[in-house]
Coordinates of C-alpha atoms and ligand atoms in Angstrom, one line a residue:
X1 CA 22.3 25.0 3.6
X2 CA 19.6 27.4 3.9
X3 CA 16.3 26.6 5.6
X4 CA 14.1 27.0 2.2
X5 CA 17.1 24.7 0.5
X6 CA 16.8 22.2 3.2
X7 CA 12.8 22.2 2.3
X8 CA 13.4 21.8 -1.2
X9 CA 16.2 19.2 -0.8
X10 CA 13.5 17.2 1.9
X11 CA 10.4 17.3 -1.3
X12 CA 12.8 16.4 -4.0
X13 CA 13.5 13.0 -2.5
X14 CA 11.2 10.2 -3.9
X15 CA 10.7 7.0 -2.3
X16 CA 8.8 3.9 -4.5
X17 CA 6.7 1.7 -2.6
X18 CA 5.9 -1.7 -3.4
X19 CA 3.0 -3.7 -4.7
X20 CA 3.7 -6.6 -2.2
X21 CA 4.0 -4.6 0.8
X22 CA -0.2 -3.7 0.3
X23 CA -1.4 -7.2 0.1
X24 CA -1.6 -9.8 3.1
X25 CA 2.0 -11.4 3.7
X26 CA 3.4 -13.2 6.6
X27 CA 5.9 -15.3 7.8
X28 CA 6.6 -19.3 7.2
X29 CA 4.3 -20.1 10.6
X30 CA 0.9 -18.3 9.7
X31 CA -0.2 -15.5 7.3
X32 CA -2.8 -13.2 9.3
X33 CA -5.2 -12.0 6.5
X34 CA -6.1 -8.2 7.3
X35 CA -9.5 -6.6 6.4
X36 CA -9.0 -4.4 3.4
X37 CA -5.8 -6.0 2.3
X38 CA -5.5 -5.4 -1.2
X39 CA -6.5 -8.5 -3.1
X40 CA -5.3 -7.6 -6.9
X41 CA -3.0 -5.4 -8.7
X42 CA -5.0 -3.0 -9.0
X43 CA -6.0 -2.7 -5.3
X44 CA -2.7 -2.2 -4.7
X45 CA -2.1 0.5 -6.9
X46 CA -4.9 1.8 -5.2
X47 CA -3.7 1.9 -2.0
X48 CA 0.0 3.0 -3.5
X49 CA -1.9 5.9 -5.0
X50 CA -3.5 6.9 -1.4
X51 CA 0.4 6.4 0.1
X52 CA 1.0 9.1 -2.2
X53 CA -1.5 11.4 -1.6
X54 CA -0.3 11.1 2.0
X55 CA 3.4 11.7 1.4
X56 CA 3.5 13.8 -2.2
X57 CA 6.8 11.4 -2.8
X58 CA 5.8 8.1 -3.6
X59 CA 4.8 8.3 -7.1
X60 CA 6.1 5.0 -8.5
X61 CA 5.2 1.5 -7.5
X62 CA 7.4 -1.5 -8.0
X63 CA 5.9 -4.6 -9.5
X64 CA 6.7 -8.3 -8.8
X65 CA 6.5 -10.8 -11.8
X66 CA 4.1 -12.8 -12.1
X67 CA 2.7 -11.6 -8.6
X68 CA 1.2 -8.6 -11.0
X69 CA 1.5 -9.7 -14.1
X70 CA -1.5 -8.7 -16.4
X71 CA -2.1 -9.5 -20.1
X72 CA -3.0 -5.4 -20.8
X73 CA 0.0 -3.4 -19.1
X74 CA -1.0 -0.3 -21.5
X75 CA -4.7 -0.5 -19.2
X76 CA -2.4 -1.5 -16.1
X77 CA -1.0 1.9 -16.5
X78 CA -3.7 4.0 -17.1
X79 CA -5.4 2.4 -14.1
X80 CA -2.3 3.5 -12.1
X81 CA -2.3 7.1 -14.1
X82 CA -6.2 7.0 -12.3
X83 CA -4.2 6.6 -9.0
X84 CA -2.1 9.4 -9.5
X85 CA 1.0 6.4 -9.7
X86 CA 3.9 5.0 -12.1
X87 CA 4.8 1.5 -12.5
X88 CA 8.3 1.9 -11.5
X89 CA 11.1 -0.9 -10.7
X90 CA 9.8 -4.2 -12.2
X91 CA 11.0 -7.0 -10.2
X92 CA 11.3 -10.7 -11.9
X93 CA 10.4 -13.9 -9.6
X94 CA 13.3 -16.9 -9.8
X95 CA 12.4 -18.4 -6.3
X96 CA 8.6 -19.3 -7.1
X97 CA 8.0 -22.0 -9.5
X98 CA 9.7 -25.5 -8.6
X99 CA 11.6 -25.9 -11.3
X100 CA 13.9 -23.3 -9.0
X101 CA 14.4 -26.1 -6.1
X102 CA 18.1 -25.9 -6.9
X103 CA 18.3 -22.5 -8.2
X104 CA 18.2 -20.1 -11.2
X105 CA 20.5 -18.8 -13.1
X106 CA 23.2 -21.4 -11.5
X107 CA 20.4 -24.3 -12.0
X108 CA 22.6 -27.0 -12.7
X109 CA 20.0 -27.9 -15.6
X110 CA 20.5 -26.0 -18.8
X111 CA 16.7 -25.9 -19.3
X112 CA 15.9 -24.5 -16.2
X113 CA 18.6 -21.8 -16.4
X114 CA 16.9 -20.8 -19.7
X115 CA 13.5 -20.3 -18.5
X116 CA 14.7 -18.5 -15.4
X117 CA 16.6 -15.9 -18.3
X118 CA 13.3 -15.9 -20.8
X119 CA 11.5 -14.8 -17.3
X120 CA 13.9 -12.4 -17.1
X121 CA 13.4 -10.9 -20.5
X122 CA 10.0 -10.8 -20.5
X123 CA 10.3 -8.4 -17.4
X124 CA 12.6 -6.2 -19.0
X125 CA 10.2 -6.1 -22.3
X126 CA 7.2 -5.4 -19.8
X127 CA 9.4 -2.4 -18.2
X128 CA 10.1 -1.2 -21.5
X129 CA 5.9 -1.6 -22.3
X130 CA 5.1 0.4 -19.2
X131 CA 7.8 3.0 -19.8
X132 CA 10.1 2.0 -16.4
X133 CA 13.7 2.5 -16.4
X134 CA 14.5 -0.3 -13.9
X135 CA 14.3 -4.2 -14.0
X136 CA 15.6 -5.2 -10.3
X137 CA 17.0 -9.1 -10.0
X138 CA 17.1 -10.7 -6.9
X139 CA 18.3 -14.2 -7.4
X140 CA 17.2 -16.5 -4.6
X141 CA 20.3 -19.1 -5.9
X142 CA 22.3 -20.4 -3.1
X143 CA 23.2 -24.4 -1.8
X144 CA 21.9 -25.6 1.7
X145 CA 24.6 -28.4 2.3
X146 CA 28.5 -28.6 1.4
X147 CA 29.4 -30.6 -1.9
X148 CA 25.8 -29.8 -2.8
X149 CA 27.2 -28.3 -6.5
X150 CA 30.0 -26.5 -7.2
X151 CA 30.8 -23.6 -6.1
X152 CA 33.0 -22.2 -9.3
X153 CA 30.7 -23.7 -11.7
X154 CA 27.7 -22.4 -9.8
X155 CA 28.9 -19.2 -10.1
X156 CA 29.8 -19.2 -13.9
X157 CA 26.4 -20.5 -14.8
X158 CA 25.0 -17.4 -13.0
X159 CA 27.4 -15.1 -14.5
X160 CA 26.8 -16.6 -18.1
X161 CA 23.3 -16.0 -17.3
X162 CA 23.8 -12.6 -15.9
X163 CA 25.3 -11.4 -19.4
X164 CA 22.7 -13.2 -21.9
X165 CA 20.5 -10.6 -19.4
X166 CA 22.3 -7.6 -20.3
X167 CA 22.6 -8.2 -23.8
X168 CA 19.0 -7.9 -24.0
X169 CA 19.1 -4.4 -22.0
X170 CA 17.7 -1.4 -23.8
X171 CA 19.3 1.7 -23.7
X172 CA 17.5 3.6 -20.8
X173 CA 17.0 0.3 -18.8
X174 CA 19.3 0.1 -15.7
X175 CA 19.6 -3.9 -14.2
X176 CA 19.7 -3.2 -10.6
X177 CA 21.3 -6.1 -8.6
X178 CA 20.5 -7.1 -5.1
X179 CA 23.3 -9.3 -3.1
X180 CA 21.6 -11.1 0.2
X181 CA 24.0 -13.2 2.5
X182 CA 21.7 -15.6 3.0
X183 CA 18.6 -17.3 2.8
X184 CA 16.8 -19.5 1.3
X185 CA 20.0 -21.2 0.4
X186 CA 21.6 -21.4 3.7
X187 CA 25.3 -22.8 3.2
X188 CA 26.1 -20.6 0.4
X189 CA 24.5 -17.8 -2.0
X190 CA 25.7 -17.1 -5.0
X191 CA 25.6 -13.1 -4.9
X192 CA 26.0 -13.1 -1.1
X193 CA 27.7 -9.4 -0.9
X194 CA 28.2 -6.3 -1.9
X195 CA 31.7 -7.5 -3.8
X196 CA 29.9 -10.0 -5.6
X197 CA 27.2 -8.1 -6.5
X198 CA 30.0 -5.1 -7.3
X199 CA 32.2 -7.5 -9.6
X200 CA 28.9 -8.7 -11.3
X201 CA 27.9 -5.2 -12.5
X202 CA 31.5 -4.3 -14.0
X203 CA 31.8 -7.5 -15.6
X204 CA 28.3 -6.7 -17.0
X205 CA 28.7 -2.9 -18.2
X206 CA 27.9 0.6 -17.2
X207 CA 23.9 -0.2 -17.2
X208 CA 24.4 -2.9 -14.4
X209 CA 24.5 -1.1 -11.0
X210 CA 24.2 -2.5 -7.1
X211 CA 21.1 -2.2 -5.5
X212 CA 21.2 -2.7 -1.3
X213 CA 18.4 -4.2 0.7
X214 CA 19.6 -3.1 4.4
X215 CA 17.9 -6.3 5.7
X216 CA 20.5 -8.6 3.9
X217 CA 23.8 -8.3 6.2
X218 CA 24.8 -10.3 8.8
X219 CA 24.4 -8.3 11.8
X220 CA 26.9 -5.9 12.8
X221 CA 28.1 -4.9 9.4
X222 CA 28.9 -1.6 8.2
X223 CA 26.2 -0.8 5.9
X224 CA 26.7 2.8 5.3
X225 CA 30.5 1.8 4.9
X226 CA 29.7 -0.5 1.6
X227 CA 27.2 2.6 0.6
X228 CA 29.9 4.7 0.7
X229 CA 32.1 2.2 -1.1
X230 CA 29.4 2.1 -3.9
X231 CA 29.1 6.1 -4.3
X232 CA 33.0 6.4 -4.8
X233 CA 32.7 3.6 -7.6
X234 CA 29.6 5.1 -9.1
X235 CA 27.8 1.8 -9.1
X236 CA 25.1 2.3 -6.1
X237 CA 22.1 1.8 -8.2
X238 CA 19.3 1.4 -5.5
X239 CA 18.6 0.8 -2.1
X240 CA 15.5 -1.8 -0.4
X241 CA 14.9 -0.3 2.5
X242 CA 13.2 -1.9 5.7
X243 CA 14.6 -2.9 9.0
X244 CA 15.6 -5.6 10.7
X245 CA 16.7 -6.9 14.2
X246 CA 18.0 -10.5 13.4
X247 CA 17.9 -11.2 9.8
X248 CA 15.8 -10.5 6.8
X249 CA 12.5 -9.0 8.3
X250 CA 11.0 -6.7 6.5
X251 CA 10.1 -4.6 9.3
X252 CA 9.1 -0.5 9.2
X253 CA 12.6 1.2 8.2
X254 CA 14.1 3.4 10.7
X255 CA 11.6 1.5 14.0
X256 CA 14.9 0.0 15.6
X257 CA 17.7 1.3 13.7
X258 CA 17.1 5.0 13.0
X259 CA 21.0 5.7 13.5
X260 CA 21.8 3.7 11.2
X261 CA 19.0 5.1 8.5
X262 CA 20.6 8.1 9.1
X263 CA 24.5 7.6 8.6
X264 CA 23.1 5.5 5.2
X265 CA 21.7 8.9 4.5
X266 CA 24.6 10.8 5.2
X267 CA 26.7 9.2 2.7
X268 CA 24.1 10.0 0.1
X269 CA 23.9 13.5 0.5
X270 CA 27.4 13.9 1.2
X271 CA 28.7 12.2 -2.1
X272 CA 25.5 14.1 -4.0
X273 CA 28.4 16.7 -3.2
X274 CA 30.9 15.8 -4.4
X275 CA 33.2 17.6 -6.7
X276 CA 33.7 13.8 -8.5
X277 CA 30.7 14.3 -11.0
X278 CA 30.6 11.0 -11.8
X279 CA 30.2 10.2 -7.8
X280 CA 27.6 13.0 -7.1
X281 CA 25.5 11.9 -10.4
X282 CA 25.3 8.3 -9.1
X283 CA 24.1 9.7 -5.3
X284 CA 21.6 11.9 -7.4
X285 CA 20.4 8.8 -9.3
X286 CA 20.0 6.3 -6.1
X287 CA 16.9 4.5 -6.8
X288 CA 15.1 4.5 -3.3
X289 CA 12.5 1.8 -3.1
X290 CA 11.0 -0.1 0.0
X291 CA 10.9 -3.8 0.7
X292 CA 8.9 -4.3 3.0
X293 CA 5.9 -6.9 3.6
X294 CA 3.9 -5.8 7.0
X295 CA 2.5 -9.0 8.8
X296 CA 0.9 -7.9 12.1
X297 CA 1.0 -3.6 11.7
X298 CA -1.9 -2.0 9.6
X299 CA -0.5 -2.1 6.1
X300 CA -1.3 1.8 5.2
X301 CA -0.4 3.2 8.2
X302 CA 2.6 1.1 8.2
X303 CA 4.1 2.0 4.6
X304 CA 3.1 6.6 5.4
X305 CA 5.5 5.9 8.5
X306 CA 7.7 3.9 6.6
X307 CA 8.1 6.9 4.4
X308 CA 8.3 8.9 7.2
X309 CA 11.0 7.5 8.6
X310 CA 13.2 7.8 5.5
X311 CA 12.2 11.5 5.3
X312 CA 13.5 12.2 9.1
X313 CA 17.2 10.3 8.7
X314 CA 17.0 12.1 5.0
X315 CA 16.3 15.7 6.9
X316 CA 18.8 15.1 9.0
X317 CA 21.9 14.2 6.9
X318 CA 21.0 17.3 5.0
X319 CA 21.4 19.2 8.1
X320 CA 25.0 18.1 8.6
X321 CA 27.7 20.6 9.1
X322 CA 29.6 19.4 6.5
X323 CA 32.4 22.2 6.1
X324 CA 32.9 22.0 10.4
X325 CA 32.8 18.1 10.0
X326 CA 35.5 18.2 7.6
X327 CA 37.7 20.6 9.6
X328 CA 37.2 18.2 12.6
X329 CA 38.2 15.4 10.5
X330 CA 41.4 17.0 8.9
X331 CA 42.6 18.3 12.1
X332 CA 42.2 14.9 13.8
X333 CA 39.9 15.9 16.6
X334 CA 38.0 12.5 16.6
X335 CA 35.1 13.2 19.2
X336 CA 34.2 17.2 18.0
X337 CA 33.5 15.0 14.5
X338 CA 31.6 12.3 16.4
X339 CA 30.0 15.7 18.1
X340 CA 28.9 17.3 14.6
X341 CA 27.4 13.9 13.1
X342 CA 25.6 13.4 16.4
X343 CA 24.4 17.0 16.7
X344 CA 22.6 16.9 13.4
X345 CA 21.0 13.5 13.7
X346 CA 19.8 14.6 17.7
X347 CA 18.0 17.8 15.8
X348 CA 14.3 17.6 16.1
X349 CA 13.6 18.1 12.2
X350 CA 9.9 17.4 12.8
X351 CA 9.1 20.9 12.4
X352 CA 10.9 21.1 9.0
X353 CA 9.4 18.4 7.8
X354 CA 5.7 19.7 8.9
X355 CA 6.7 22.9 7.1
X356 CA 8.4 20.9 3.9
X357 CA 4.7 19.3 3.7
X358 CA 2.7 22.1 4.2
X359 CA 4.7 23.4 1.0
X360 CA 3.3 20.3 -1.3
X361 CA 0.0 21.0 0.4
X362 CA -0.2 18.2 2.4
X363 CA -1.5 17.3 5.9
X364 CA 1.9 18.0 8.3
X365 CA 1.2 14.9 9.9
X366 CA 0.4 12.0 7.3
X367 CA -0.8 8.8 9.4
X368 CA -3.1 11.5 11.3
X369 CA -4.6 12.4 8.1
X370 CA -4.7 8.7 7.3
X371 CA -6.5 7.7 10.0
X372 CA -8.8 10.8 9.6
X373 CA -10.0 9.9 6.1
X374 CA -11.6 7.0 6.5
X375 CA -9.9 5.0 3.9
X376 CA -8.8 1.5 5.9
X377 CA -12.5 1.5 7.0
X378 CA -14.2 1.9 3.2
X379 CA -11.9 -0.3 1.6
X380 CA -12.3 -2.8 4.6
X381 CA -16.2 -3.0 3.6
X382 CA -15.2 -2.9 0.3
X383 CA -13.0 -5.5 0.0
X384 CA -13.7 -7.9 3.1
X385 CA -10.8 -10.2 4.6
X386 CA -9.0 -11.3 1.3
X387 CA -7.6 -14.7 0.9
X388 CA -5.4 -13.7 -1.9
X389 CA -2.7 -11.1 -0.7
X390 CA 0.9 -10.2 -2.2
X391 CA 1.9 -13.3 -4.1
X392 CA 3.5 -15.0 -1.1
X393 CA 3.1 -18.5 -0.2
X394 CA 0.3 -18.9 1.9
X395 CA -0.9 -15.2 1.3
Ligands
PSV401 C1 14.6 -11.0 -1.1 O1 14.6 -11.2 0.3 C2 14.0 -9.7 -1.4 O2 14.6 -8.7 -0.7 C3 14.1 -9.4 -2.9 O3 14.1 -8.0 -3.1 C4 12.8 -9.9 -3.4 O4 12.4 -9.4 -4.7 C5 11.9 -9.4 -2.3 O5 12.6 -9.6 -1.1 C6 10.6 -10.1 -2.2 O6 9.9 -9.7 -1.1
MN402 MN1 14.9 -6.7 -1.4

């Protein structure tokens, strides 16, 4: 790839941020409330509109339901127009309310399984009112003890659920589905995989797509493996990115596992190659979102590096010598195609990317321009120590 094609490729890539990763989150011991965390929806689009400015590819903000929900989304949207921000990937909330204790979609009450679908439709109807072409379902549903419920029937529920769901898709509207192999339940879950999640979505129809969260595997697993699983199926919808050490925790994306990031990444932009069209068109259309909620780190500064960090594994997967990798790989030489993977990710990209931003007209170095604007001070003063934060318990 040529140098100005590498530039181009590294400002195409866009990255949503979330509304819950600007507000005051923590973990299930304390929630540390930061000056100038943003206390309403509209702070946070705020905030998601100055991540922007930073990065010129963050132009879309996911929403959590009802964390954000608003009675005007029309005046929600203008507000985040004002921002120079979308309302992107609307995500509904089955873990919340208490009627949810035992689960969702696989409630074993009727009554509950139908509120947890109206929810469901009503985010769909508000993606279709703010003009967003993805609703994004986690579902919390899991058992903490054996002989708790049933398995099978657990899993029907959710699947009869799933499908009353996707009936009520419009055209345009893709139904992104996370899998998470634990947590809260913590003796079974019903989407716990990438299989699951994968059978779901082709039971469910061509709209219905896998979105992975790289903070929901058990250690040690293969996560650029299922990616690459997903791409040759054409049914990698979306990815959550953040990082982890242990489990799920929501840490900056790429700060311990950058090798990882970048083998994720290499997948992408190999399959975005493809000659399958069908496979390269499902690469191209990877949703790339961040889930992230920062507890102890400045929340700003912690979201530009976040983006950062995806931009640096992205840079370097597009470097890759693809036609020497593949000679290395057909002719069996097992460490020069270790070697060529290697080389690319040990390239310092830093000054490509410095170069890619100067092209959008941005700052080469985003949290130094951060920290030079003055914008964590002035909304500090602004908006004080909040009480209120991102819609988690205790936040
Ligand atoms: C669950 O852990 C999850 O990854 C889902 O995406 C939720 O919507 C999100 O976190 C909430 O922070
Ligand atoms: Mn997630």
């Amino acid at each position: 790839m040529t140098d100005q094609r590498v530039l181009e490729r590294i400002n195409h890539l866009r990255v949503e941020t979330p509304s819950w990763g600007y507000g005051n989150s923590g973990t299930r011991f304390k929630v540390f409330g930061q000056p100038g965390a943003a206390r309403t929806i509209e702070e946070k689009l705020a905030d998601a509109g100055m991540v922007n400015r930073l990065t010129g590819i963050c132009p879309t903000v996911a929403l959590h339901i009802p964390w954000d929900r608003v009675d005007d989304w029309d005046a929600l949207s203008q507000i985040a127009a004002g921002h120079g921000v979308k309302i992107g990937a609307i995500n509904p909330n089955l873990f919340q309310d208490d009627e949810y204790m035992l689960g969702s979609l696989a409630h074993p009450s009727a009554a509950v399984r139908s509120r947890a679908i109206d929810h469901v439709l009503e985010c769909i109807e508000i993606a279709h009112k703010v003009g967003s072409s993805i609703v994004s379902l986690w579902l919390a549903d899991g058992t903490n003890y054996p002989g708790q419920d049933d398995l099978r029937s657990r899993a029907r529920r959710m699947r009869d659920g799933l499908k009353q769901i996707y009936a009520a898709l419009p055209p345009g509207i893709r139904l992104l589905v996370e899998y998470k192999f634990f947590e809260p339940g913590f003796y079974s879950t019903e989407l716990p995989d990438w299989g699951t999640a994968y059978a779901s979505c082709i039971d469910l129809g061509p709209q219905a797509e896998v979105l992975v969260d790289t903070g929901h595997h058990a250690p040690g697993v293969n996560i650029e493996q299922i990616v690459a699983q997903l791409l040759d199926r054409a049914r990698l919808g979306g990815f959550h990115f953040n990082a982890r050490k242990y489990a799920d925790d929501d840490l900056i994306v790429g700060s311990s596992n950058p090798f990882e990031l970048f083998l994720i990444f290499n997948e992408l932009v190999a399959a975005e190659e493809d000659s399958n069209e069908k496979v390269a068109s499902t690469a191209r259309n990877v949703a790339y979102m961040i889930d992230q909620s920062h507890n102890i780190e400045p929340k700003l500064e912690a979201m530009v590096q976040s983006v950062m960090n995806i931009q640096t594994a992205h840079a370097k997967a597009l470097i890759v010598d693809r036609a020497r990798l593949r000679e290395a790989q057909a002719e069996g030489d097992v460490l020069r195609a270790n070697r060529v993977l290697v080389e690319a990710y040990e390239t310092d990209v830093r000054p490509a990317l410095a170069e890619a931003r100067k092209q959008l007209g941005l700052d080469p170095d985003p949290v130094a321009a951060l920290r030079r604007s003055g914008y964590v001070e002035r909304v500090s003063r602004e908006r004080g120590k909040a009480a209120a934060g991102s819609g988690y318990p205790g936040a």
